[in-house]
Short mmCIF file of C-alpha atoms and ligand atoms in Angstrom, two decimals:
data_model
loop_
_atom_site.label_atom_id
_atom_site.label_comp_id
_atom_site.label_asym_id
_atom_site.label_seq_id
_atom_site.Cartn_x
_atom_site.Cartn_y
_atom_site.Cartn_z
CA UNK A 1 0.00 0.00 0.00
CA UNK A 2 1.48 3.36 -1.31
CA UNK A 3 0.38 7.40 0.51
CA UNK A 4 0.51 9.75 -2.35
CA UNK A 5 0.05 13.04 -1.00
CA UNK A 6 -1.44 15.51 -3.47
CA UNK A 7 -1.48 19.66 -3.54
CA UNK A 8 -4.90 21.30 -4.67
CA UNK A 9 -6.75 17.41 -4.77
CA UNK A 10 -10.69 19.24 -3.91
CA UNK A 11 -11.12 19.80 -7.36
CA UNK A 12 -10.23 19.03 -10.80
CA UNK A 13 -6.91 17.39 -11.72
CA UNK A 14 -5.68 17.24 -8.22
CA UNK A 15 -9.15 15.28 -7.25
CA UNK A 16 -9.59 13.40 -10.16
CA UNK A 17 -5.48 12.04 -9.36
CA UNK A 18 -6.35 11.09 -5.85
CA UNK A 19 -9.30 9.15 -6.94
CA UNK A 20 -7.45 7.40 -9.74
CA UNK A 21 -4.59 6.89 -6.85
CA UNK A 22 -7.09 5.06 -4.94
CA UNK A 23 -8.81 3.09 -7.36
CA UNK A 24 -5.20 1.53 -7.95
CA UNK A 25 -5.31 0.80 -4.58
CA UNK A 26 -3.51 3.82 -2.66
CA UNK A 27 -4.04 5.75 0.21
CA UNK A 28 -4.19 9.52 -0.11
CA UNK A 29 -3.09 12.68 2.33
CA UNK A 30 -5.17 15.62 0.21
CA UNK A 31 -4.78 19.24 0.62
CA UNK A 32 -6.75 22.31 0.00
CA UNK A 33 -6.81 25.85 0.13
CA UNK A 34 -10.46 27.43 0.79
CA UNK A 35 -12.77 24.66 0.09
CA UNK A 36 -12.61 22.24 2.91
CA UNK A 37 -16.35 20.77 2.29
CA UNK A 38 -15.20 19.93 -1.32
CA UNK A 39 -11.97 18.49 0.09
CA UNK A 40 -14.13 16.28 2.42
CA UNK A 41 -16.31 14.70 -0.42
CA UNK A 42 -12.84 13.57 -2.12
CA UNK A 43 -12.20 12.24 1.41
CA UNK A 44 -15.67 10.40 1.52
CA UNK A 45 -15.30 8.94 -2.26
CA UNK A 46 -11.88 7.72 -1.51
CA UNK A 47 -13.08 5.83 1.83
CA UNK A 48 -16.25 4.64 -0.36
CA UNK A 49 -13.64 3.19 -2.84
CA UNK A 50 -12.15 1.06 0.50
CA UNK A 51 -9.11 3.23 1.18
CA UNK A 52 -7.90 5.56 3.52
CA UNK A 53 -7.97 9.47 2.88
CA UNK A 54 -7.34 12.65 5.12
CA UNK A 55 -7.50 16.54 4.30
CA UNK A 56 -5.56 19.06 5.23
CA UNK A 57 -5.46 22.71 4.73
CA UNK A 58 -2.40 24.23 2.75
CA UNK A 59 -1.90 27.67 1.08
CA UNK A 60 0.57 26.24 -0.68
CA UNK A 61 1.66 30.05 -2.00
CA UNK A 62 2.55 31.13 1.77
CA UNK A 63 6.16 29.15 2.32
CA UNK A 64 6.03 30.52 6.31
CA UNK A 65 2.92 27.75 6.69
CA UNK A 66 5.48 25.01 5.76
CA UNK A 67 6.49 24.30 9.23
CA UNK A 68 3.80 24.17 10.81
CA UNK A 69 1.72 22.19 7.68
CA UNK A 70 4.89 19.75 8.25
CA UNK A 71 4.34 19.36 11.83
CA UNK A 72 0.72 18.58 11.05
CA UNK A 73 1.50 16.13 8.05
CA UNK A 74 4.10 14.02 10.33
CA UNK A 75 1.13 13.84 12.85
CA UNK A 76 -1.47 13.34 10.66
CA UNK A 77 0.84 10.21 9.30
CA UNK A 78 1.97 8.67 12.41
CA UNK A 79 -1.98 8.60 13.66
CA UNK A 80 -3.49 7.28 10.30
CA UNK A 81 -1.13 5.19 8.67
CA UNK A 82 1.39 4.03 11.51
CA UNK A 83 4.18 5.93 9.32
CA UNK A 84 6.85 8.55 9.16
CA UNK A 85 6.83 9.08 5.24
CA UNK A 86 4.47 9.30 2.07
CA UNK A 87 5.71 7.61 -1.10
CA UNK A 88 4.55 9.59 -3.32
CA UNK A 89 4.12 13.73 -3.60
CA UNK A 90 2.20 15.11 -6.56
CA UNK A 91 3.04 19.06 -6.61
CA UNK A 92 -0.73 20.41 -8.67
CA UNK A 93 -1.88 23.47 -6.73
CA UNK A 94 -2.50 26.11 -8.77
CA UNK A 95 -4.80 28.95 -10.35
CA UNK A 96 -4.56 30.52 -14.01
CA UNK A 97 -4.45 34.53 -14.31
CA UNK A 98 -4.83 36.01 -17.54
CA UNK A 99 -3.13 38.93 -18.53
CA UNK A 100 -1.34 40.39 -21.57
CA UNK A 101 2.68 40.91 -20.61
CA UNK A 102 1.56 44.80 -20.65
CA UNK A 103 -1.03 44.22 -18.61
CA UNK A 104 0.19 42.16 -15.93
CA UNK A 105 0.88 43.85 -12.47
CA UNK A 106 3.57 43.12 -9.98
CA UNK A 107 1.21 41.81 -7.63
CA UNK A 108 -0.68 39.10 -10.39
CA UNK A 109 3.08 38.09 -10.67
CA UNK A 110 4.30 37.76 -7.37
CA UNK A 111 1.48 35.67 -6.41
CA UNK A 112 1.98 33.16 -9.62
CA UNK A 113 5.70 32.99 -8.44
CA UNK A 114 4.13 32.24 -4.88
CA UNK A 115 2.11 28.80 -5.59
CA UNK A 116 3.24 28.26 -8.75
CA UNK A 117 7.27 28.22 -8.64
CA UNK A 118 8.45 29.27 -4.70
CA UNK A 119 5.81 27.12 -3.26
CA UNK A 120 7.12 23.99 -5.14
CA UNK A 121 10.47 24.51 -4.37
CA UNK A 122 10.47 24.80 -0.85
CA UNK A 123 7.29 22.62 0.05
CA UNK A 124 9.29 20.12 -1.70
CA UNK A 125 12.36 20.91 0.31
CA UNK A 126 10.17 20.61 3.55
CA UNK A 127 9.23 17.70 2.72
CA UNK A 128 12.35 15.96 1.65
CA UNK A 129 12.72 13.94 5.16
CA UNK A 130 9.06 12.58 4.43
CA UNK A 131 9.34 11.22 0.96
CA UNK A 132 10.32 7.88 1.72
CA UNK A 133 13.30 6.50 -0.68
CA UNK A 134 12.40 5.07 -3.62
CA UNK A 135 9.47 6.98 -3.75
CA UNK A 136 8.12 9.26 -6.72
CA UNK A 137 7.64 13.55 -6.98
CA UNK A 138 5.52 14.72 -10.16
CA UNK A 139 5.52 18.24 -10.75
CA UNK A 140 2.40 19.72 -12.81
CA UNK A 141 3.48 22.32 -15.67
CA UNK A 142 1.42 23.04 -19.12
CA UNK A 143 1.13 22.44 -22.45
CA UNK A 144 1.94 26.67 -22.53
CA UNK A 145 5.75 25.93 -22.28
CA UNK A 146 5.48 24.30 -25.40
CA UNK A 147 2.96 26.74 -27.45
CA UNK A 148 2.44 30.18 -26.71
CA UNK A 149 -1.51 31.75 -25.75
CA UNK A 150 -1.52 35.81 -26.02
CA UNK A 151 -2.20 36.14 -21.81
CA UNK A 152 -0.43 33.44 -20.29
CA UNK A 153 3.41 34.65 -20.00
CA UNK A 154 3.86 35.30 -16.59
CA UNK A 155 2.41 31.74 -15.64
CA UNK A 156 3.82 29.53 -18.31
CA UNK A 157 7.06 31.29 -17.41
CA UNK A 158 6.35 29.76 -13.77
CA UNK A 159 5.62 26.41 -15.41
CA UNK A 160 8.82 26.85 -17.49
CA UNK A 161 10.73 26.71 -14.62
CA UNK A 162 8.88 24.18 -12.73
CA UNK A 163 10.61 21.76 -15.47
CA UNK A 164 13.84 22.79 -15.27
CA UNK A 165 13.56 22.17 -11.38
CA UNK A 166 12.25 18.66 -12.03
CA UNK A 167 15.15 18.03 -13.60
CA UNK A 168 17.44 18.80 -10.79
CA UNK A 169 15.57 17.29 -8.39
CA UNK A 170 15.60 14.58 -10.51
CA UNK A 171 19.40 14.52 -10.18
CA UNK A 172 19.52 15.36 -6.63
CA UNK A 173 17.10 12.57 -5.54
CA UNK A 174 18.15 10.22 -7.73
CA UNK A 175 20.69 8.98 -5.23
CA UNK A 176 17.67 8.16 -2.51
CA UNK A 177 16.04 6.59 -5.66
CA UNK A 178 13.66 8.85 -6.39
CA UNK A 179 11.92 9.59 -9.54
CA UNK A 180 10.52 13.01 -10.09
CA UNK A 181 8.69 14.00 -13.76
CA UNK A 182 6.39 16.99 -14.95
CA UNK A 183 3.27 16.29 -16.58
CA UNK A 184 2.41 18.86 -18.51
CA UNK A 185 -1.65 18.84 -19.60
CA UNK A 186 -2.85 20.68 -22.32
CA UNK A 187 -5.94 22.74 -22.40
CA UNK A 188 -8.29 21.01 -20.01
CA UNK A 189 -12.05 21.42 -18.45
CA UNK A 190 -11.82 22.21 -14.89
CA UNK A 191 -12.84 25.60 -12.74
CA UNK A 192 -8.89 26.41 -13.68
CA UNK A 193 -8.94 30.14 -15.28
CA UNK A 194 -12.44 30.77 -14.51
CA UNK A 195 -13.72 27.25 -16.35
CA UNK A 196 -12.92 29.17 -19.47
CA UNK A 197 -12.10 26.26 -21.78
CA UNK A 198 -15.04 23.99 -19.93
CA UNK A 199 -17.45 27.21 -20.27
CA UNK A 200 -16.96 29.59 -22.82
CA UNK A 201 -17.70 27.56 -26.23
CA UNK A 202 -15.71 29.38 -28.69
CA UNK A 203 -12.75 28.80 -26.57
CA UNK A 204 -13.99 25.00 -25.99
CA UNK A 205 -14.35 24.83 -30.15
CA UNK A 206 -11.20 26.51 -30.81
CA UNK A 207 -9.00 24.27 -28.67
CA UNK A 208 -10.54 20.78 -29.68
CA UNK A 209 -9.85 22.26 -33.16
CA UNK A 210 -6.19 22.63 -32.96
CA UNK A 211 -6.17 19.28 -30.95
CA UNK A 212 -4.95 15.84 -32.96
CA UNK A 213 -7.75 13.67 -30.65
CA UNK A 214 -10.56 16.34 -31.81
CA UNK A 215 -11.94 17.52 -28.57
CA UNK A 216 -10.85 19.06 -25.59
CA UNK A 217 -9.55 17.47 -22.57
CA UNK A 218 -11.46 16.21 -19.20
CA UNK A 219 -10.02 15.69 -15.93
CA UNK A 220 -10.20 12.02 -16.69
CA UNK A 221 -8.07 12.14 -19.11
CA UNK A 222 -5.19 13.31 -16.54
CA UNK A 223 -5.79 11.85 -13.22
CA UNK A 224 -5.47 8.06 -14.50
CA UNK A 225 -2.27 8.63 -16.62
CA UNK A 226 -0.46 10.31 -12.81
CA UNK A 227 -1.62 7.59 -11.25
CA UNK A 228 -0.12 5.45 -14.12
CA UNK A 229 2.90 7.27 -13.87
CA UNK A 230 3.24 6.48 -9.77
CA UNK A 231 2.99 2.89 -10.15
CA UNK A 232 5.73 0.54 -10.72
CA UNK A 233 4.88 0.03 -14.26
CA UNK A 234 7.00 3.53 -14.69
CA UNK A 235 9.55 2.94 -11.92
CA UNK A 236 12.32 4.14 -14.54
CA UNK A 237 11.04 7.12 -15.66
CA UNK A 238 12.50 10.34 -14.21
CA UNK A 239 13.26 13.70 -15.42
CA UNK A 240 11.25 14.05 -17.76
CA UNK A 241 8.22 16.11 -19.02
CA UNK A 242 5.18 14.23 -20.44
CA UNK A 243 2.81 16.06 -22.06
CA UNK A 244 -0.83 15.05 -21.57
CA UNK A 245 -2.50 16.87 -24.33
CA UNK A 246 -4.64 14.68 -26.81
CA UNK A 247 -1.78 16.27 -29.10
CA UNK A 248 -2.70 20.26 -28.92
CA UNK A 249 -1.40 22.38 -30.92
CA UNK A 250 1.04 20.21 -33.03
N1 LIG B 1 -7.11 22.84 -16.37
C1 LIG B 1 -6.19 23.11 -17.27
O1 LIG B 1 -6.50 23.44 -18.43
C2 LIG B 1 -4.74 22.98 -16.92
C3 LIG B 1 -3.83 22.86 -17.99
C4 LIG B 1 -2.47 22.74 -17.70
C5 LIG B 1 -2.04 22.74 -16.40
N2 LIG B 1 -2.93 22.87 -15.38
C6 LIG B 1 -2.39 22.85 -14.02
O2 LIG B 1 -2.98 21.77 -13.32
C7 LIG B 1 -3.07 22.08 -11.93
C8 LIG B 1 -4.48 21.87 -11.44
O3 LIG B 1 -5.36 22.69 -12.17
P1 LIG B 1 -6.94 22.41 -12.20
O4 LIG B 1 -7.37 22.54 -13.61
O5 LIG B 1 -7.26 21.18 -11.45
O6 LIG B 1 -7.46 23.71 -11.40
P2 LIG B 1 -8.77 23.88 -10.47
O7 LIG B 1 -9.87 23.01 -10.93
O8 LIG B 1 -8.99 25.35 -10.40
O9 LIG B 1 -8.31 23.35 -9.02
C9 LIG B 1 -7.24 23.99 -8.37
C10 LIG B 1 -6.88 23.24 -7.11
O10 LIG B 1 -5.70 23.83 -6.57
C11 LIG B 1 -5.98 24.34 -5.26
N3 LIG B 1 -5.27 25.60 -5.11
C12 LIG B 1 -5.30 26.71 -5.90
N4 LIG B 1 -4.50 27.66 -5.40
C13 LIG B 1 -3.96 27.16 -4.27
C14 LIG B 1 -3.05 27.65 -3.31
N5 LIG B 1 -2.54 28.89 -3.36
N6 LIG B 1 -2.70 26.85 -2.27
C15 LIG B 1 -3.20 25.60 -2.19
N7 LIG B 1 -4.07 25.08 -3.05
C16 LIG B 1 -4.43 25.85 -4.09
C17 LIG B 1 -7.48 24.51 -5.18
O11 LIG B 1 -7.89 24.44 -3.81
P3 LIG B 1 -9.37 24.98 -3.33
O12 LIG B 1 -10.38 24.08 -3.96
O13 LIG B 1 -9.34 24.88 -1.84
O14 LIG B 1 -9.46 26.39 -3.83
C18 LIG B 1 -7.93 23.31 -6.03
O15 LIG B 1 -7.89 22.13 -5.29
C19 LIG B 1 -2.53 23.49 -11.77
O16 LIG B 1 -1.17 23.47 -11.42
C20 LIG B 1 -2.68 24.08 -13.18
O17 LIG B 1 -1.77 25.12 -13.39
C21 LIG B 1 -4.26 22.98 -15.61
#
């Protein structure tokens, strides 16, 4: 039995993973930012499903609430599971902001270097003494590195970097055996950016135009292929960045 825990897993991608974790037969440690009642019904649909699952709150853009988040996680472990580690830590917290370069302010910035790039870094460093060896990090960036959308610098830029940092991670960890890879989805229909590409049917049209598979993606199309990805089947893949895109864009 494997503990993946997973950043942002209330909604979308993050709780479609830790349902597909636990339908392969893992336990999950969830976190969330504002919605805790959404966080609980992943909780619920996990147990349904015969495994364990706990919540736990995380602004995972405030790197001071490490310590303490930490503290609670090693706690929260030791209580549940019997355990001093997870195996597996999926890094998918995150919100879109759309802005033109001119357009975008410091602050719109700052807070996409926040959750999208600081907060990786260091809740992965934080958590270093909790991944157990031989255990697996996946890092979620975007198709956007690859293709460029008019209003998404600033946070593809984040996401940019998110890969190179896989990659040294990769090479740091490696030693303790760890694996660490991006997955990179393409244009997807969640509440991410407003639920613009689930929502607004031009964009929806547009996107599964420009797409090889002809539609759009779901958060089913995402979820199963991390959990995939965690299993043993892929216990030799590391540094790299797998793009989950139905082939956007190519
Ligand atoms: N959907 C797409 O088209 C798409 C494409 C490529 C990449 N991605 C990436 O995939 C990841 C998940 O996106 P999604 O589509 O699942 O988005 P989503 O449906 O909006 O869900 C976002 C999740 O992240 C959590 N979250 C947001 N900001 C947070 C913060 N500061 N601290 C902690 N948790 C935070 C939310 O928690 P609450 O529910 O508590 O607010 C929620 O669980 C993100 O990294 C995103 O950049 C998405």
């Amino acid at each position: 039995m494997t503990i993946t825990l997973i950043t942002g897993g209330s909604r979308g991608l993050g709780r479609n993973t830790a349902l597909s974790v636990a339908r392969r037969g893992g336990d999950v440690v969830l976190t969330y930012n504002s919605r805790a009642e959404d966080a609980q019904a992943v909780v619920a649909e996990i147990e349904a499903l015969g495994r364990k699952a706990v919540a736990l709150q995380l602004d995972t853009g405030k790197v001071s609430g490490f310590p303490a988040f930490t503290e609670k996680l090693r706690a929260t472990l030791s209580d549940v599971w019997g355990r001093d580690t997870v195996d597996h830590l999926v890094n998918n917290a995150g919100h879109g902001d759309y802005a033109s370069i001119a357009e975008t302010t410091e602050a719109q910035f700052d807070r996409l270097v926040d959750v999208h790039l600081k907060g990786v870094f260091f809740l992965t460093q934080a958590l270093l003494p909790l991944i157990a060896d031989g255990g697996r990090i996946v890092n979620f960036s975007s198709g956007l590195t690859r293709f460029a959308y008019p209003g998404y610098a600033a946070y593809s830029a984040m996401k940019g970097a998110v890969e190179v940092l896989t990659r040294y991670l990769a090479k740091e960890l490696g030693p303790r055996g760890i694996a660490v890879n991006t997955v990179a989805p393409g244009a997807i229909e969640t509440d991410f950016g407003g639920g613009a590409v689930r929502d607004n049917p031009e964009i929806n049209k547009h996107i599964a135009g420009i797409t090889a598979l002809g539609r759009v993606g779901v958060a089913d199309d995402i979820g199963p292929m991390v959990a995939s990805l965690l299993s043993p089947d892929n216990r030799w893949v590391t540094a790299q960045r797998i793009e989950v895109s139905g082939g956007q864009a190519i």
